[in-house]
Amino acid sequence: MKAFYFKPELCDLCRKCEEACSNACKKYRSLPSSKALPHVRAFFSTKGPILRFCKQCEEPPCVDACIGESLQMGPGDFVIQDESRCIGCFMCNMVCPNAAMVPSYIHKKAFKCTKQCDFSDSAPPCVKSCDRGALTFEDVIDTTKKIRRKRMAELPRK
């Protein structure tokens, strides 16, 4: 399974990922809107850049909190969304540990990245638009192994 990884030290807050996400998701939205809300959002904090997006939790609290059953576990253990079933209670927004839900008060619905944007090759549009390499889309197992090896190499030897 592949997942998004964010490297804040490489991010310059250009927000190209937000623009690419918004443009890609526009055609997959069931609701009419002049501009689609981006599912990936970049912010500046005192600790540096922060990127908010769905990290596809193993036990997602948003699915349990969704009263209208708009959010469900889909194939491949991805959290999928049926926008037509969203009743606009925003409970998912309150329980999401990653602040990945995007509330739209105009539509009275909440949205999230479901990785349904059109990417036939290896990376979604938000990742392709990041020319600094701050946002990547990698295999979870391979990336976890790399991180563990790096941390093990940093530990002092006896």
PDB file of C-alpha atoms in Angstrom:
ATOM      1  CA  MET A   1       0.000   0.000   0.000  1.00  0.00           C
ATOM      2  CA  LYS A   2       1.229   3.479  -0.823  1.00  0.00           C
ATOM      3  CA  ALA A   3       0.847   6.553   1.359  1.00  0.00           C
ATOM      4  CA  PHE A   4       1.679  10.258   1.374  1.00  0.00           C
ATOM      5  CA  TYR A   5       4.839  11.400   3.169  1.00  0.00           C
ATOM      6  CA  PHE A   6       5.631  15.029   3.964  1.00  0.00           C
ATOM      7  CA  LYS A   7       9.140  16.410   4.525  1.00  0.00           C
ATOM      8  CA  PRO A   8       8.649  19.866   6.089  1.00  0.00           C
ATOM      9  CA  GLU A   9      12.303  20.825   5.734  1.00  0.00           C
ATOM     10  CA  LEU A  10      11.873  20.803   1.931  1.00  0.00           C
ATOM     11  CA  CYS A  11       8.575  22.734   1.842  1.00  0.00           C
ATOM     12  CA  ASP A  12       8.585  26.441   0.933  1.00  0.00           C
ATOM     13  CA  LEU A  13       4.770  26.859   1.217  1.00  0.00           C
ATOM     14  CA  CYS A  14       4.310  27.556  -2.495  1.00  0.00           C
ATOM     15  CA  ARG A  15       0.899  25.815  -2.271  1.00  0.00           C
ATOM     16  CA  LYS A  16       1.259  24.213  -5.713  1.00  0.00           C
ATOM     17  CA  CYS A  17       0.019  20.963  -4.148  1.00  0.00           C
ATOM     18  CA  GLU A  18      -3.220  22.690  -3.073  1.00  0.00           C
ATOM     19  CA  GLU A  19      -3.776  24.104  -6.554  1.00  0.00           C
ATOM     20  CA  ALA A  20      -3.102  20.772  -8.273  1.00  0.00           C
ATOM     21  CA  CYS A  21      -5.412  18.964  -5.844  1.00  0.00           C
ATOM     22  CA  SER A  22      -8.189  21.482  -6.365  1.00  0.00           C
ATOM     23  CA  ASN A  23      -7.915  21.253 -10.163  1.00  0.00           C
ATOM     24  CA  ALA A  24      -7.755  17.446 -10.185  1.00  0.00           C
ATOM     25  CA  CYS A  25     -10.666  16.943  -7.789  1.00  0.00           C
ATOM     26  CA  LYS A  26     -12.967  19.409  -9.537  1.00  0.00           C
ATOM     27  CA  LYS A  27     -14.092  16.845 -12.091  1.00  0.00           C
ATOM     28  CA  TYR A  28     -14.734  14.154  -9.456  1.00  0.00           C
ATOM     29  CA  ARG A  29     -16.979  16.255  -7.270  1.00  0.00           C
ATOM     30  CA  SER A  30     -20.670  15.505  -7.335  1.00  0.00           C
ATOM     31  CA  LEU A  31     -21.463  18.985  -6.013  1.00  0.00           C
ATOM     32  CA  PRO A  32     -21.363  22.049  -8.271  1.00  0.00           C
ATOM     33  CA  SER A  33     -18.804  24.626  -7.239  1.00  0.00           C
ATOM     34  CA  SER A  34     -16.900  27.391  -8.953  1.00  0.00           C
ATOM     35  CA  LYS A  35     -13.721  26.143  -7.294  1.00  0.00           C
ATOM     36  CA  ALA A  36     -13.175  22.766  -5.682  1.00  0.00           C
ATOM     37  CA  LEU A  37     -11.699  22.812  -2.201  1.00  0.00           C
ATOM     38  CA  PRO A  38      -8.232  21.237  -2.019  1.00  0.00           C
ATOM     39  CA  HIS A  39      -7.948  18.102   0.084  1.00  0.00           C
ATOM     40  CA  VAL A  40      -4.288  18.877   0.748  1.00  0.00           C
ATOM     41  CA  ARG A  41      -3.745  22.054   2.753  1.00  0.00           C
ATOM     42  CA  ALA A  42      -0.455  23.765   3.585  1.00  0.00           C
ATOM     43  CA  PHE A  43      -0.043  25.923   6.689  1.00  0.00           C
ATOM     44  CA  PHE A  44       2.771  27.721   8.446  1.00  0.00           C
ATOM     45  CA  SER A  45       3.249  27.087  12.157  1.00  0.00           C
ATOM     46  CA  THR A  46       5.886  28.101  14.679  1.00  0.00           C
ATOM     47  CA  LYS A  47       7.583  24.739  14.044  1.00  0.00           C
ATOM     48  CA  GLY A  48       7.631  25.255  10.261  1.00  0.00           C
ATOM     49  CA  PRO A  49       5.390  24.162   7.390  1.00  0.00           C
ATOM     50  CA  ILE A  50       2.555  21.737   8.089  1.00  0.00           C
ATOM     51  CA  LEU A  51       0.676  19.785   5.453  1.00  0.00           C
ATOM     52  CA  ARG A  52      -2.775  18.535   6.372  1.00  0.00           C
ATOM     53  CA  PHE A  53      -4.090  15.551   4.449  1.00  0.00           C
ATOM     54  CA  CYS A  54      -5.714  12.199   5.119  1.00  0.00           C
ATOM     55  CA  LYS A  55      -3.154   9.715   6.333  1.00  0.00           C
ATOM     56  CA  GLN A  56      -5.561   6.754   6.046  1.00  0.00           C
ATOM     57  CA  CYS A  57      -5.562   5.695   9.725  1.00  0.00           C
ATOM     58  CA  GLU A  58      -5.673   1.964  10.510  1.00  0.00           C
ATOM     59  CA  GLU A  59      -8.721   2.495  12.727  1.00  0.00           C
ATOM     60  CA  PRO A  60     -10.124   5.782  11.396  1.00  0.00           C
ATOM     61  CA  PRO A  61     -12.220   7.682  13.942  1.00  0.00           C
ATOM     62  CA  CYS A  62     -13.953   9.594  11.139  1.00  0.00           C
ATOM     63  CA  VAL A  63     -15.670   6.418   9.907  1.00  0.00           C
ATOM     64  CA  ASP A  64     -17.016   5.668  13.391  1.00  0.00           C
ATOM     65  CA  ALA A  65     -18.155   9.278  13.888  1.00  0.00           C
ATOM     66  CA  CYS A  66     -19.924   9.608  10.521  1.00  0.00           C
ATOM     67  CA  ILE A  67     -23.641   9.611  11.311  1.00  0.00           C
ATOM     68  CA  GLY A  68     -24.784   9.551   7.679  1.00  0.00           C
ATOM     69  CA  GLU A  69     -22.360   6.749   6.773  1.00  0.00           C
ATOM     70  CA  SER A  70     -20.764   8.957   4.151  1.00  0.00           C
ATOM     71  CA  LEU A  71     -17.309   7.736   5.215  1.00  0.00           C
ATOM     72  CA  GLN A  72     -16.689   3.995   5.010  1.00  0.00           C
ATOM     73  CA  MET A  73     -13.825   1.541   4.744  1.00  0.00           C
ATOM     74  CA  GLY A  74     -13.376   0.639   1.108  1.00  0.00           C
ATOM     75  CA  PRO A  75     -11.223  -1.798  -0.846  1.00  0.00           C
ATOM     76  CA  GLY A  76      -7.572  -1.827   0.139  1.00  0.00           C
ATOM     77  CA  ASP A  77      -8.451  -0.441   3.593  1.00  0.00           C
ATOM     78  CA  PHE A  78      -8.874   3.075   2.214  1.00  0.00           C
ATOM     79  CA  VAL A  79     -11.381   5.423   3.776  1.00  0.00           C
ATOM     80  CA  ILE A  80     -13.785   6.275   0.969  1.00  0.00           C
ATOM     81  CA  GLN A  81     -16.494   8.907   0.878  1.00  0.00           C
ATOM     82  CA  ASP A  82     -19.925   9.098  -0.705  1.00  0.00           C
ATOM     83  CA  GLU A  83     -20.518  12.873  -0.763  1.00  0.00           C
ATOM     84  CA  SER A  84     -24.238  12.444  -1.407  1.00  0.00           C
ATOM     85  CA  ARG A  85     -24.681  10.766   2.003  1.00  0.00           C
ATOM     86  CA  CYS A  86     -22.947  13.523   3.993  1.00  0.00           C
ATOM     87  CA  ILE A  87     -25.460  15.326   6.221  1.00  0.00           C
ATOM     88  CA  GLY A  88     -23.108  18.162   7.228  1.00  0.00           C
ATOM     89  CA  CYS A  89     -22.795  17.347  10.942  1.00  0.00           C
ATOM     90  CA  PHE A  90     -18.972  17.797  10.743  1.00  0.00           C
ATOM     91  CA  MET A  91     -18.381  15.126  13.399  1.00  0.00           C
ATOM     92  CA  CYS A  92     -15.644  13.693  11.166  1.00  0.00           C
ATOM     93  CA  ASN A  93     -13.920  17.065  11.214  1.00  0.00           C
ATOM     94  CA  MET A  94     -13.943  17.104  15.016  1.00  0.00           C
ATOM     95  CA  VAL A  95     -12.462  13.626  15.506  1.00  0.00           C
ATOM     96  CA  CYS A  96      -9.864  13.538  12.706  1.00  0.00           C
ATOM     97  CA  PRO A  97      -6.386  13.481  14.319  1.00  0.00           C
ATOM     98  CA  ASN A  98      -4.800  14.923  11.156  1.00  0.00           C
ATOM     99  CA  ALA A  99      -7.316  17.724  10.522  1.00  0.00           C
ATOM    100  CA  ALA A 100      -7.754  16.194   7.073  1.00  0.00           C
ATOM    101  CA  MET A 101     -11.476  16.815   6.699  1.00  0.00           C
ATOM    102  CA  VAL A 102     -12.290  19.949   4.705  1.00  0.00           C
ATOM    103  CA  PRO A 103     -15.571  21.478   5.857  1.00  0.00           C
ATOM    104  CA  SER A 104     -17.555  23.409   3.263  1.00  0.00           C
ATOM    105  CA  TYR A 105     -20.111  25.561   5.003  1.00  0.00           C
ATOM    106  CA  ILE A 106     -21.511  26.659   1.625  1.00  0.00           C
ATOM    107  CA  HIS A 107     -22.353  23.063   0.635  1.00  0.00           C
ATOM    108  CA  LYS A 108     -22.976  21.974   4.248  1.00  0.00           C
ATOM    109  CA  LYS A 109     -20.709  18.971   3.729  1.00  0.00           C
ATOM    110  CA  ALA A 110     -17.226  17.787   4.662  1.00  0.00           C
ATOM    111  CA  PHE A 111     -14.721  16.418   2.158  1.00  0.00           C
ATOM    112  CA  LYS A 112     -11.503  14.418   2.339  1.00  0.00           C
ATOM    113  CA  CYS A 113      -8.907  12.999   0.005  1.00  0.00           C
ATOM    114  CA  THR A 114     -10.043   9.626  -1.256  1.00  0.00           C
ATOM    115  CA  LYS A 115      -7.211   9.227  -3.771  1.00  0.00           C
ATOM    116  CA  GLN A 116      -9.773   9.095  -6.567  1.00  0.00           C
ATOM    117  CA  CYS A 117      -8.176  11.850  -8.615  1.00  0.00           C
ATOM    118  CA  ASP A 118      -6.916  10.789 -11.998  1.00  0.00           C
ATOM    119  CA  PHE A 119      -3.359   9.508 -11.720  1.00  0.00           C
ATOM    120  CA  SER A 120      -2.534   6.713 -14.082  1.00  0.00           C
ATOM    121  CA  ASP A 121       1.179   6.717 -13.331  1.00  0.00           C
ATOM    122  CA  SER A 122       2.909   6.428  -9.974  1.00  0.00           C
ATOM    123  CA  ALA A 123       1.955   9.719  -8.306  1.00  0.00           C
ATOM    124  CA  PRO A 124      -1.146  11.859  -7.673  1.00  0.00           C
ATOM    125  CA  PRO A 125      -1.260  15.419  -9.092  1.00  0.00           C
ATOM    126  CA  CYS A 126      -0.444  17.014  -5.714  1.00  0.00           C
ATOM    127  CA  VAL A 127       2.803  15.030  -5.500  1.00  0.00           C
ATOM    128  CA  LYS A 128       3.755  15.700  -9.131  1.00  0.00           C
ATOM    129  CA  SER A 129       3.259  19.435  -8.629  1.00  0.00           C
ATOM    130  CA  CYS A 130       5.712  19.563  -5.686  1.00  0.00           C
ATOM    131  CA  ASP A 131       8.976  20.445  -7.421  1.00  0.00           C
ATOM    132  CA  ARG A 132      10.858  20.621  -4.090  1.00  0.00           C
ATOM    133  CA  GLY A 133      10.151  16.963  -3.203  1.00  0.00           C
ATOM    134  CA  ALA A 134       8.421  17.832   0.080  1.00  0.00           C
ATOM    135  CA  LEU A 135       5.415  15.633  -0.690  1.00  0.00           C
ATOM    136  CA  THR A 136       5.942  12.066  -1.881  1.00  0.00           C
ATOM    137  CA  PHE A 137       3.740   9.035  -2.492  1.00  0.00           C
ATOM    138  CA  GLU A 138       5.668   5.921  -1.481  1.00  0.00           C
ATOM    139  CA  ASP A 139       5.204   2.320  -0.449  1.00  0.00           C
ATOM    140  CA  VAL A 140       4.581   2.193   3.302  1.00  0.00           C
ATOM    141  CA  ILE A 141       6.700  -0.901   4.016  1.00  0.00           C
ATOM    142  CA  ASP A 142       9.731   0.295   2.023  1.00  0.00           C
ATOM    143  CA  THR A 143       9.616   3.765   3.556  1.00  0.00           C
ATOM    144  CA  THR A 144       9.243   2.385   7.082  1.00  0.00           C
ATOM    145  CA  LYS A 145      12.290   0.169   6.523  1.00  0.00           C
ATOM    146  CA  LYS A 146      14.332   3.172   5.341  1.00  0.00           C
ATOM    147  CA  ILE A 147      13.332   5.193   8.404  1.00  0.00           C
ATOM    148  CA  ARG A 148      14.202   2.335  10.774  1.00  0.00           C
ATOM    149  CA  ARG A 149      17.599   1.779   9.125  1.00  0.00           C
ATOM    150  CA  LYS A 150      18.402   5.482   9.383  1.00  0.00           C
ATOM    151  CA  ARG A 151      17.434   5.589  13.076  1.00  0.00           C
ATOM    152  CA  MET A 152      19.425   2.418  13.821  1.00  0.00           C
ATOM    153  CA  ALA A 153      22.504   3.916  12.140  1.00  0.00           C
ATOM    154  CA  GLU A 154      22.196   6.992  14.372  1.00  0.00           C
ATOM    155  CA  LEU A 155      22.170   4.945  17.613  1.00  0.00           C
ATOM    156  CA  PRO A 156      25.505   4.785  19.464  1.00  0.00           C
ATOM    157  CA  ARG A 157      27.391   1.489  19.177  1.00  0.00           C
ATOM    158  CA  LYS A 158      28.971  -0.281  22.162  1.00  0.00           C
TER     159      LYS A 158
END
